[in-house]
PDB file of C-alpha atoms in Angstrom:
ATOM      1  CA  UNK V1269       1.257  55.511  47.771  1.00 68.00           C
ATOM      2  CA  UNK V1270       1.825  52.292  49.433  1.00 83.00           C
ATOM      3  CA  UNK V1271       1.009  49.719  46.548  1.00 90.00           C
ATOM      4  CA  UNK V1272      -0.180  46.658  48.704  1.00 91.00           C
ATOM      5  CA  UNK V1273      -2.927  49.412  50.701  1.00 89.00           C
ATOM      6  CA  UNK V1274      -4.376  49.920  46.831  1.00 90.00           C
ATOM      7  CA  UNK V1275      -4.465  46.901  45.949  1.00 93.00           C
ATOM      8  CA  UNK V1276      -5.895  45.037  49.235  1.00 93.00           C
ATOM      9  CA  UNK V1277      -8.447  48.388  49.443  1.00 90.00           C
ATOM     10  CA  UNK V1278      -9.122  47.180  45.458  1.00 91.00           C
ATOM     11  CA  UNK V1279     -10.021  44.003  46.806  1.00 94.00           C
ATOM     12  CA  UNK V1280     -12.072  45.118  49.265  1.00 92.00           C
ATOM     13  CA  UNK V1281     -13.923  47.563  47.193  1.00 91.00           C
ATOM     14  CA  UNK V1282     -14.320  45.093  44.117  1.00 92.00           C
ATOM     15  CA  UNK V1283     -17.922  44.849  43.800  1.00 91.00           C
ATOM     16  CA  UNK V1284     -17.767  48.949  43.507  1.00 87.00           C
ATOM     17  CA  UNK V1285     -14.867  49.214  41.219  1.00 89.00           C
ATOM     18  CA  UNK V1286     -14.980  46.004  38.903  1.00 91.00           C
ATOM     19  CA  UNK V1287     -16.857  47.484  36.407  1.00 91.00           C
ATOM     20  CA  UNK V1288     -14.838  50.140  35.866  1.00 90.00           C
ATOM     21  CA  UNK V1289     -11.530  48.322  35.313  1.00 91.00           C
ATOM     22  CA  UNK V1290     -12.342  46.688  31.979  1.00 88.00           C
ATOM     23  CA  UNK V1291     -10.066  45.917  28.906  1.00 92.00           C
ATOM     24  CA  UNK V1292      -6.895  46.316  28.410  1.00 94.00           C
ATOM     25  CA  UNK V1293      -6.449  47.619  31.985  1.00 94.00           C
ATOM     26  CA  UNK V1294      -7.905  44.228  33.673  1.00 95.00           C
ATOM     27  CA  UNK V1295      -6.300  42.358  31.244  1.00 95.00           C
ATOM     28  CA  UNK V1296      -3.109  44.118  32.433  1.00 96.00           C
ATOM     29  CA  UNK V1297      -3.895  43.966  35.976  1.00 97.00           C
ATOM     30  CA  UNK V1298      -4.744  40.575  36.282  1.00 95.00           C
ATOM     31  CA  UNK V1299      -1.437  39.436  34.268  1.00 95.00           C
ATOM     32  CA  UNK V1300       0.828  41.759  36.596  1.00 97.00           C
ATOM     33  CA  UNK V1301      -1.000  40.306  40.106  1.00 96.00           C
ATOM     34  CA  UNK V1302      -0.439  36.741  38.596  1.00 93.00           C
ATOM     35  CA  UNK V1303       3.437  37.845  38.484  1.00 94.00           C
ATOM     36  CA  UNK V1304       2.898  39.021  42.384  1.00 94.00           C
ATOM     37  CA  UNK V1305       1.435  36.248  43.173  1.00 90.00           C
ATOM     38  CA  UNK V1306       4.868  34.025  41.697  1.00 88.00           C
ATOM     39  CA  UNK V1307       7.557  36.442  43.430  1.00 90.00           C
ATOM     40  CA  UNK V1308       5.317  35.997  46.961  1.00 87.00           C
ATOM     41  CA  UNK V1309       5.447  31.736  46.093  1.00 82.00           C
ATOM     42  CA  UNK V1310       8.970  32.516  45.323  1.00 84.00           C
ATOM     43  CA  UNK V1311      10.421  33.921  47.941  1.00 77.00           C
ATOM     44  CA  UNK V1312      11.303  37.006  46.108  1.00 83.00           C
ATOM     45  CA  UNK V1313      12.779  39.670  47.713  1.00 90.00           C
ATOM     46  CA  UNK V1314      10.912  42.467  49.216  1.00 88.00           C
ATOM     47  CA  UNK V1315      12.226  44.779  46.855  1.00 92.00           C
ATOM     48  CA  UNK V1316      11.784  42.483  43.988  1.00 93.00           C
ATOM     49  CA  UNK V1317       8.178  42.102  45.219  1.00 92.00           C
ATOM     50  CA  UNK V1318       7.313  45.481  46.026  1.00 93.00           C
ATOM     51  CA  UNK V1319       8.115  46.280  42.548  1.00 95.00           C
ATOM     52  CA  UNK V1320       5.502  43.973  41.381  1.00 96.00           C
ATOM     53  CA  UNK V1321       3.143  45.185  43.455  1.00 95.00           C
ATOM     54  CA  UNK V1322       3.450  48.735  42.457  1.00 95.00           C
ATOM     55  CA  UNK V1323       2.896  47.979  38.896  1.00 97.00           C
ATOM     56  CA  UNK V1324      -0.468  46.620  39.424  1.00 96.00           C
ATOM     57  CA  UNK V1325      -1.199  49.486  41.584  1.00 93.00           C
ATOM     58  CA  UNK V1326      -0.284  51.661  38.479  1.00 94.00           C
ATOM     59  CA  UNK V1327      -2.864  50.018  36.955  1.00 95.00           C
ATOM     60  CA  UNK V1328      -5.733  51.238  38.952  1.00 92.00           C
ATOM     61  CA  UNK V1329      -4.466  54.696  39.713  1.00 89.00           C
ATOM     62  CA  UNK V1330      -4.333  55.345  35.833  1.00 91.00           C
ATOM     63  CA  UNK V1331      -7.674  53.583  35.363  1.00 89.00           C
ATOM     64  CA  UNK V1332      -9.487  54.966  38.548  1.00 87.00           C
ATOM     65  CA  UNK V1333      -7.709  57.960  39.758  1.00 84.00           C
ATOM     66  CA  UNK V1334     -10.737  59.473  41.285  1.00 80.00           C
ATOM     67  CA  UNK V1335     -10.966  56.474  43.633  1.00 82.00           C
ATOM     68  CA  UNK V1336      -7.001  54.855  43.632  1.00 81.00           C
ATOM     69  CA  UNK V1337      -5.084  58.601  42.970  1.00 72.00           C
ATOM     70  CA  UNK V1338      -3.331  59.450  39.929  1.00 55.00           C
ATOM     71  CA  UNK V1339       0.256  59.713  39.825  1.00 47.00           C
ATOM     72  CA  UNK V1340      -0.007  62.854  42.223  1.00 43.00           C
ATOM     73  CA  UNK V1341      -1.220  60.328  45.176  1.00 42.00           C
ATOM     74  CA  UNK V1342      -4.543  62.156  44.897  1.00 42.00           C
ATOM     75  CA  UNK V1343      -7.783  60.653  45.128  1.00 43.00           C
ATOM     76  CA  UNK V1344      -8.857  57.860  47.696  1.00 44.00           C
ATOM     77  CA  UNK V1345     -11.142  54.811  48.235  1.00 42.00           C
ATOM     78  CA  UNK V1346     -14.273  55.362  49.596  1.00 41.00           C
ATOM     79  CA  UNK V1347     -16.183  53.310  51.856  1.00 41.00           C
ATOM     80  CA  UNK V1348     -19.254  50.968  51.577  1.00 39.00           C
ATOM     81  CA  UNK V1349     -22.569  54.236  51.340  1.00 36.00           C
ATOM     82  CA  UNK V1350     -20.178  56.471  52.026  1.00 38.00           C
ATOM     83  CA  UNK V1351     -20.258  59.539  48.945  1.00 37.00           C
ATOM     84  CA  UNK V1352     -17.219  62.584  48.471  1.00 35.00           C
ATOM     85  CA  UNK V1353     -13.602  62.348  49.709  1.00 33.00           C
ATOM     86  CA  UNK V1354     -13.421  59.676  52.272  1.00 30.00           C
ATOM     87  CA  UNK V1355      -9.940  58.474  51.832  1.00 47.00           C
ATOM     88  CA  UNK V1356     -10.177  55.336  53.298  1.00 42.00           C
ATOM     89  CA  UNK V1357      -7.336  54.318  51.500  1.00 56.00           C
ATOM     90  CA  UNK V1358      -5.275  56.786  53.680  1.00 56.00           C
ATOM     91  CA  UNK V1359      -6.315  54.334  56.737  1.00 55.00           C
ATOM     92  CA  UNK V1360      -5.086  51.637  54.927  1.00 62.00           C
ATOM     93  CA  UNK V1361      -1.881  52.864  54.917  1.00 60.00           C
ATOM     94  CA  UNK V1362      -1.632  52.676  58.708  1.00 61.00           C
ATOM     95  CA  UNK V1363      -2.290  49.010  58.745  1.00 69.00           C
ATOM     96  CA  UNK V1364      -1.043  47.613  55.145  1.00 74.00           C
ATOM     97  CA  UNK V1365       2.510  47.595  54.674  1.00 77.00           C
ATOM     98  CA  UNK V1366       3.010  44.432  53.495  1.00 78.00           C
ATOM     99  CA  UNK V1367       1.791  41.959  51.062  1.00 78.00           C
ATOM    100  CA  UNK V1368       0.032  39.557  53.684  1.00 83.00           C
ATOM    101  CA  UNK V1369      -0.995  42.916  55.633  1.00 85.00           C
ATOM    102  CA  UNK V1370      -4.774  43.247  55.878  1.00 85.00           C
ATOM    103  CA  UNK V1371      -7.777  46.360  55.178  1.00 87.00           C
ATOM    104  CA  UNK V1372     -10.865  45.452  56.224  1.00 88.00           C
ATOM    105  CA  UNK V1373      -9.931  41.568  56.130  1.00 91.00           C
ATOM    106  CA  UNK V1374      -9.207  41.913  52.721  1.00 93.00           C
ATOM    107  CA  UNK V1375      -5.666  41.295  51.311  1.00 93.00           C
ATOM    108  CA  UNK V1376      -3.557  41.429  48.222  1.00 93.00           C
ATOM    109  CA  UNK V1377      -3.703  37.906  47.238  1.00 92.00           C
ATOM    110  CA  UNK V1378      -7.699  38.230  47.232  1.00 94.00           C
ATOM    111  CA  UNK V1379      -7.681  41.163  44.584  1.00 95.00           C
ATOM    112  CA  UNK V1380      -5.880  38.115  42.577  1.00 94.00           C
ATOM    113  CA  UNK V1381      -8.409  35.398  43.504  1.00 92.00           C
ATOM    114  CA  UNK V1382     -11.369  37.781  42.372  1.00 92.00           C
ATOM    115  CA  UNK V1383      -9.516  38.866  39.359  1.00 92.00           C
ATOM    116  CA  UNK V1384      -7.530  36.078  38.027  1.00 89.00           C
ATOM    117  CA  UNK V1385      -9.310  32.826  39.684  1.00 87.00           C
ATOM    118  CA  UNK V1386     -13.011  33.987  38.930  1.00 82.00           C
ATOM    119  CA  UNK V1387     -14.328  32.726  42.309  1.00 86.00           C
ATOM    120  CA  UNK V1388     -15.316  34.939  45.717  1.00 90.00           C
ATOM    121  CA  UNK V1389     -13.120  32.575  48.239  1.00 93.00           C
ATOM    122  CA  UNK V1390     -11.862  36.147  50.350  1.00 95.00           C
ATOM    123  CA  UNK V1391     -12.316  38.798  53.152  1.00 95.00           C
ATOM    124  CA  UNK V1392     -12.565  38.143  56.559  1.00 95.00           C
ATOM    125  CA  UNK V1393     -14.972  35.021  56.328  1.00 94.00           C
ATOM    126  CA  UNK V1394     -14.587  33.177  53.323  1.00 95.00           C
ATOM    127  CA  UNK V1395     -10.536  33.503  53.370  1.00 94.00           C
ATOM    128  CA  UNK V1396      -9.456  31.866  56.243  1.00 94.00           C
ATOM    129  CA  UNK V1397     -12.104  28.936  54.398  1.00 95.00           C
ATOM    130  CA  UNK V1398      -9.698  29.276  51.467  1.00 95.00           C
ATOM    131  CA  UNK V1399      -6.309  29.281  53.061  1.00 93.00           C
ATOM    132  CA  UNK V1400      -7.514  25.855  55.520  1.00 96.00           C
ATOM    133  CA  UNK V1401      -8.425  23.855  52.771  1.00 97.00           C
ATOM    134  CA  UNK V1402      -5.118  24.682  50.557  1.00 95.00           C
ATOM    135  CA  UNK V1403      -3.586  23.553  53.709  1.00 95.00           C
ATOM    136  CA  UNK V1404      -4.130  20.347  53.565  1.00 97.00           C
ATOM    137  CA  UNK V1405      -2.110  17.676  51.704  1.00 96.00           C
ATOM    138  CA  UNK V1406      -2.846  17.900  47.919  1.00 97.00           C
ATOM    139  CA  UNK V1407      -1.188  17.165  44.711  1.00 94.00           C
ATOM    140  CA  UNK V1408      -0.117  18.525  41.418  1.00 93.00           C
ATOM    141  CA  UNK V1409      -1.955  18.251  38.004  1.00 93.00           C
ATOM    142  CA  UNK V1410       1.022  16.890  36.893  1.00 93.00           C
ATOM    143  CA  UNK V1411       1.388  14.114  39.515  1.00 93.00           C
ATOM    144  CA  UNK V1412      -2.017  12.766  38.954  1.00 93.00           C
ATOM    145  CA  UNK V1413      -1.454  12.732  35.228  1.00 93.00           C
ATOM    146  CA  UNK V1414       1.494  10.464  35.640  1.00 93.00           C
ATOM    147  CA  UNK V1415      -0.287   8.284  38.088  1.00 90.00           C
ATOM    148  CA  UNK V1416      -2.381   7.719  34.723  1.00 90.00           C
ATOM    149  CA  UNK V1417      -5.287   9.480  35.802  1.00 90.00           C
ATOM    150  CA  UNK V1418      -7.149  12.807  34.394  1.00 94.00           C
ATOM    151  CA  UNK V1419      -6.194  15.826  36.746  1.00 94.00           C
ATOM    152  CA  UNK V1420      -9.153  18.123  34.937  1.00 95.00           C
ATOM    153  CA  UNK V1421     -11.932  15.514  35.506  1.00 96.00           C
ATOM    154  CA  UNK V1422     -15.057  17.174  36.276  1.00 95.00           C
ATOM    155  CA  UNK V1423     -16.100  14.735  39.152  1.00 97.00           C
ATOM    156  CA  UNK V1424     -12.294  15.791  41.011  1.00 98.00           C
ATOM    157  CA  UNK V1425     -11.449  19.162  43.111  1.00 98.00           C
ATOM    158  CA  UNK V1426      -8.772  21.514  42.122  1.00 96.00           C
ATOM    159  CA  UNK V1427      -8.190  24.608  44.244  1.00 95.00           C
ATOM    160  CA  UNK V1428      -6.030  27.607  42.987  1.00 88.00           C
ATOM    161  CA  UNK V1429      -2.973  27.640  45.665  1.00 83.00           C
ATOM    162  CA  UNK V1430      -0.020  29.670  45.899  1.00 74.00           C
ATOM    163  CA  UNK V1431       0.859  31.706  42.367  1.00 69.00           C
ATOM    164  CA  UNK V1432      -2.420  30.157  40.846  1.00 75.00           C
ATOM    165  CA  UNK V1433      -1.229  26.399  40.731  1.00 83.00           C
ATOM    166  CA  UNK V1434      -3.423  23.804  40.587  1.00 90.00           C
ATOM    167  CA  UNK V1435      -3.847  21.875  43.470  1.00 94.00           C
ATOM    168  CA  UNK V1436      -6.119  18.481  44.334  1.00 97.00           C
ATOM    169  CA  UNK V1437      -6.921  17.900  47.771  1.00 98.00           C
ATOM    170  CA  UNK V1438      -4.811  13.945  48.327  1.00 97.00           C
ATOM    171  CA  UNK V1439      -8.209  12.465  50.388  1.00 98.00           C
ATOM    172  CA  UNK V1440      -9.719  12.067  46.456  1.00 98.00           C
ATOM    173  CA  UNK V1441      -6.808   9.722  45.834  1.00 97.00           C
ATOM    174  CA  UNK V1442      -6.555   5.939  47.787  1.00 94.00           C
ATOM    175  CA  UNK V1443      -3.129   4.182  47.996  1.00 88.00           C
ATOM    176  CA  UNK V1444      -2.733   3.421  44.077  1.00 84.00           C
ATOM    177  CA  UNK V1445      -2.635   6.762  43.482  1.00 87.00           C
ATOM    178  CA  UNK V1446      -6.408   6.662  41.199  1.00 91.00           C
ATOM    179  CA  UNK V1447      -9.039   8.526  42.954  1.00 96.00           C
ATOM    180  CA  UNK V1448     -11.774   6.679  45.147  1.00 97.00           C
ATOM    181  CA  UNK V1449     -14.873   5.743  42.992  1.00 97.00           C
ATOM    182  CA  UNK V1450     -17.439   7.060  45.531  1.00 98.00           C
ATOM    183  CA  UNK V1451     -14.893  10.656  45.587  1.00 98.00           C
ATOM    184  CA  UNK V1452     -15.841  10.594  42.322  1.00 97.00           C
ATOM    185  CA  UNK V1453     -19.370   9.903  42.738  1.00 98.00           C
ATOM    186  CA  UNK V1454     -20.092  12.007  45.526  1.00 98.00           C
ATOM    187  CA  UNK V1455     -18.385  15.187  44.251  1.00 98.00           C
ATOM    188  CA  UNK V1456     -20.620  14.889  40.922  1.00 97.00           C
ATOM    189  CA  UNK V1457     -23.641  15.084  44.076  1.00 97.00           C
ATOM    190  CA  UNK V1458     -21.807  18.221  45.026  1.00 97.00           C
ATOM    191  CA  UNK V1459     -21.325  20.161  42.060  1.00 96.00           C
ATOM    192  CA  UNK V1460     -17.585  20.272  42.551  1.00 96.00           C
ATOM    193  CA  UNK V1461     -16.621  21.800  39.277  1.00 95.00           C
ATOM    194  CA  UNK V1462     -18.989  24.342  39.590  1.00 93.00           C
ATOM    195  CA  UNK V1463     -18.000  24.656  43.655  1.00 94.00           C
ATOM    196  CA  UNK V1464     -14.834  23.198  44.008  1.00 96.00           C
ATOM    197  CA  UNK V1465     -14.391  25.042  47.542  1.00 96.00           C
ATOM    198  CA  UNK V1466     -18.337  24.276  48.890  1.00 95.00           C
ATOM    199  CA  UNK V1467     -17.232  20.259  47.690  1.00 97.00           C
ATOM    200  CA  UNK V1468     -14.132  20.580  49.739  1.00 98.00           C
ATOM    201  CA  UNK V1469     -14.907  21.949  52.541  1.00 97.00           C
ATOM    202  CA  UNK V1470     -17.638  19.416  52.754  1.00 97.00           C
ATOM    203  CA  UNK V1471     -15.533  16.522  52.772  1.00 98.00           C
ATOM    204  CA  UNK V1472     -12.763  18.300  55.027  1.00 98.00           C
ATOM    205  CA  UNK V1473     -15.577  19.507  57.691  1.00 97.00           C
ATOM    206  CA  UNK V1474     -17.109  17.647  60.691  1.00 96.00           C
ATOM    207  CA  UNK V1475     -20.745  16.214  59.581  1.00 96.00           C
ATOM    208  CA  UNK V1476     -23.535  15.766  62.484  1.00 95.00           C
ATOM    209  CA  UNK V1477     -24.991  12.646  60.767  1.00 95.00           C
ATOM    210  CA  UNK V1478     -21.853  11.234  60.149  1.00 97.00           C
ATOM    211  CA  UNK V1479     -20.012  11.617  63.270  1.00 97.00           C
ATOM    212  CA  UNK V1480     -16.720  12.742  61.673  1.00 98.00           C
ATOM    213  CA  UNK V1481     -15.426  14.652  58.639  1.00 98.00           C
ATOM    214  CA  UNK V1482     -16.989  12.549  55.347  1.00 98.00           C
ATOM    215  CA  UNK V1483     -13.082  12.522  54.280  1.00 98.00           C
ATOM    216  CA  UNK V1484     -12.001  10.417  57.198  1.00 98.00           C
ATOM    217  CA  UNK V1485     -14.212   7.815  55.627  1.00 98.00           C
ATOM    218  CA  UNK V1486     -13.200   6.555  52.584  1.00 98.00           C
ATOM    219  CA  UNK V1487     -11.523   3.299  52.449  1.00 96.00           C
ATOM    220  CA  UNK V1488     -13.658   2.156  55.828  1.00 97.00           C
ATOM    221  CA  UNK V1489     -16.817   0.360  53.617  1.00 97.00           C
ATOM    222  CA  UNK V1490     -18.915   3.600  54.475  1.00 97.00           C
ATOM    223  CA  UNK V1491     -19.167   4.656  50.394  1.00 97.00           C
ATOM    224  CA  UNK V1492     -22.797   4.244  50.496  1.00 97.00           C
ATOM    225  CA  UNK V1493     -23.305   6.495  53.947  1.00 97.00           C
ATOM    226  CA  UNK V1494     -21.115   8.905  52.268  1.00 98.00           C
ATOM    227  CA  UNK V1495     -23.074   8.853  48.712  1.00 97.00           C
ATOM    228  CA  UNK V1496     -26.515   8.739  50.495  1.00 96.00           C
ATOM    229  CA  UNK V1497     -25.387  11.956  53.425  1.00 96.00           C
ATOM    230  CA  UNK V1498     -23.735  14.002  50.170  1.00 96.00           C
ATOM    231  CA  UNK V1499     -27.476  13.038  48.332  1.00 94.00           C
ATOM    232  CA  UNK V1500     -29.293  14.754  51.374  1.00 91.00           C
ATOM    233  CA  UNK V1501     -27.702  18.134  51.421  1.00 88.00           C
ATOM    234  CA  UNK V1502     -28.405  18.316  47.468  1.00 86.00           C
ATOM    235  CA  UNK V1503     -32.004  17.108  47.762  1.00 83.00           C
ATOM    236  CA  UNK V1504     -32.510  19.995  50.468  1.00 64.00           C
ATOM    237  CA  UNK V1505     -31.209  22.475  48.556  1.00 61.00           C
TER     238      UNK V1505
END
């Protein structure tokens, strides 16, 4: 069976099937879709990757062949209050054939954000959230660190890019290369190390009262706009 379809229909289905994959088997799975995740950042070849991918399939036929297939191909995914055989899996094979292929909006590299990040950034609405804001300009832990500053402070954003690196939106940091005091301030306002994508996306998004995205700000003696407008949204929440 075509290892991406199980593994973007795992994604899909994760809310039915997490439970189930528990132990040694999600320890196993999430280790072999962090190794997916590096060929795909890698540039590995299909082969190469394809590989990868079928291991972590493995890993869900053997621990839910009744919904994945065993090593006979048998079995199938079932759909959202759907009960018996419905293969929907079988579907998926007609549209996944690839790693970045989707089923049902949901693709490979989102079976590794809900596994191996923690956080429920994917599918068809949240995703394309999560692939705009790691496409803006951001930097490494390691950058910030030798800039002298503390990449894993709880008042900065880090996003999980490509094969689970850390990455910190730039707009936190002003020319020096420290981050902006009311960054700082305001993302404590936002809760951005319990929300690191809700915190980003508010600084990256247009805001009515502000006339502009909140990031396109800084450095333009608007902190206190920005500290009082971030203050708002929490207050009404």
């Amino acid at each position: 069976m075509n290892p991406y379809a199980v593994l973007a229909a795992a994604a899909a289905h994760w809310d039915r099937v997490a439970g189930r994959v528990d132990g040694p088997s999600r320890e196993r799975l999430a280790v072999l879709l962090a190794d997916v995740r590096r060929k795909r950042a890698g540039a590995a070849g299909e082969g190469e990757l394809r590989a990868a991918a079928e291991a972590a399939a493995r890993v869900l036929r053997e621990a839910l062949p009744e919904e994945f297939g065993g090593a006979g191909g048998t079995g199938g995914v079932h759909g959202p209050g759907e009960a018996g055989g419905a293969r929907l899996v079988a579907g998926a094979l007609d549209v996944v054939d690839a790693v970045d292929d989707a089923y049902l909006g949901f693709r490979v590299e989102d079976l590794a954000v809900l596994l191996v990040d923690g956080h429920r950034m994917v599918g068809p609405v949240l995703g394309p959230v999560r692939d705009r804001l790691l496409a803006v300009p951001a930097v490494g832990a390691e950058t910030v660190r030798g800039r002298g500053g503390d990449p894993y402070a709880r008042e900065l954003i880090r996003l999980r890019g490509a094969g689970g690196a850390v990455r910190l939106p730039a707009f936190q940091f002003s020319g020096d290369g420290l981050p902006w005091l009311v960054v700082l301030e305001v993302n404590a306002l936002l809760g951005a190390d319990r929300d690191p994508w809700g915190a980003a996306d508010w600084w990256l998004s247009g805001n009515a009262w502000l006339g502009t995205a909140p990031a396109e700000l800084l450095g333009t003696g608007n902190d206190r706009r920005l500290v009082d407008t971030a203050g708002f949204l929490m207050d009404g929440e």
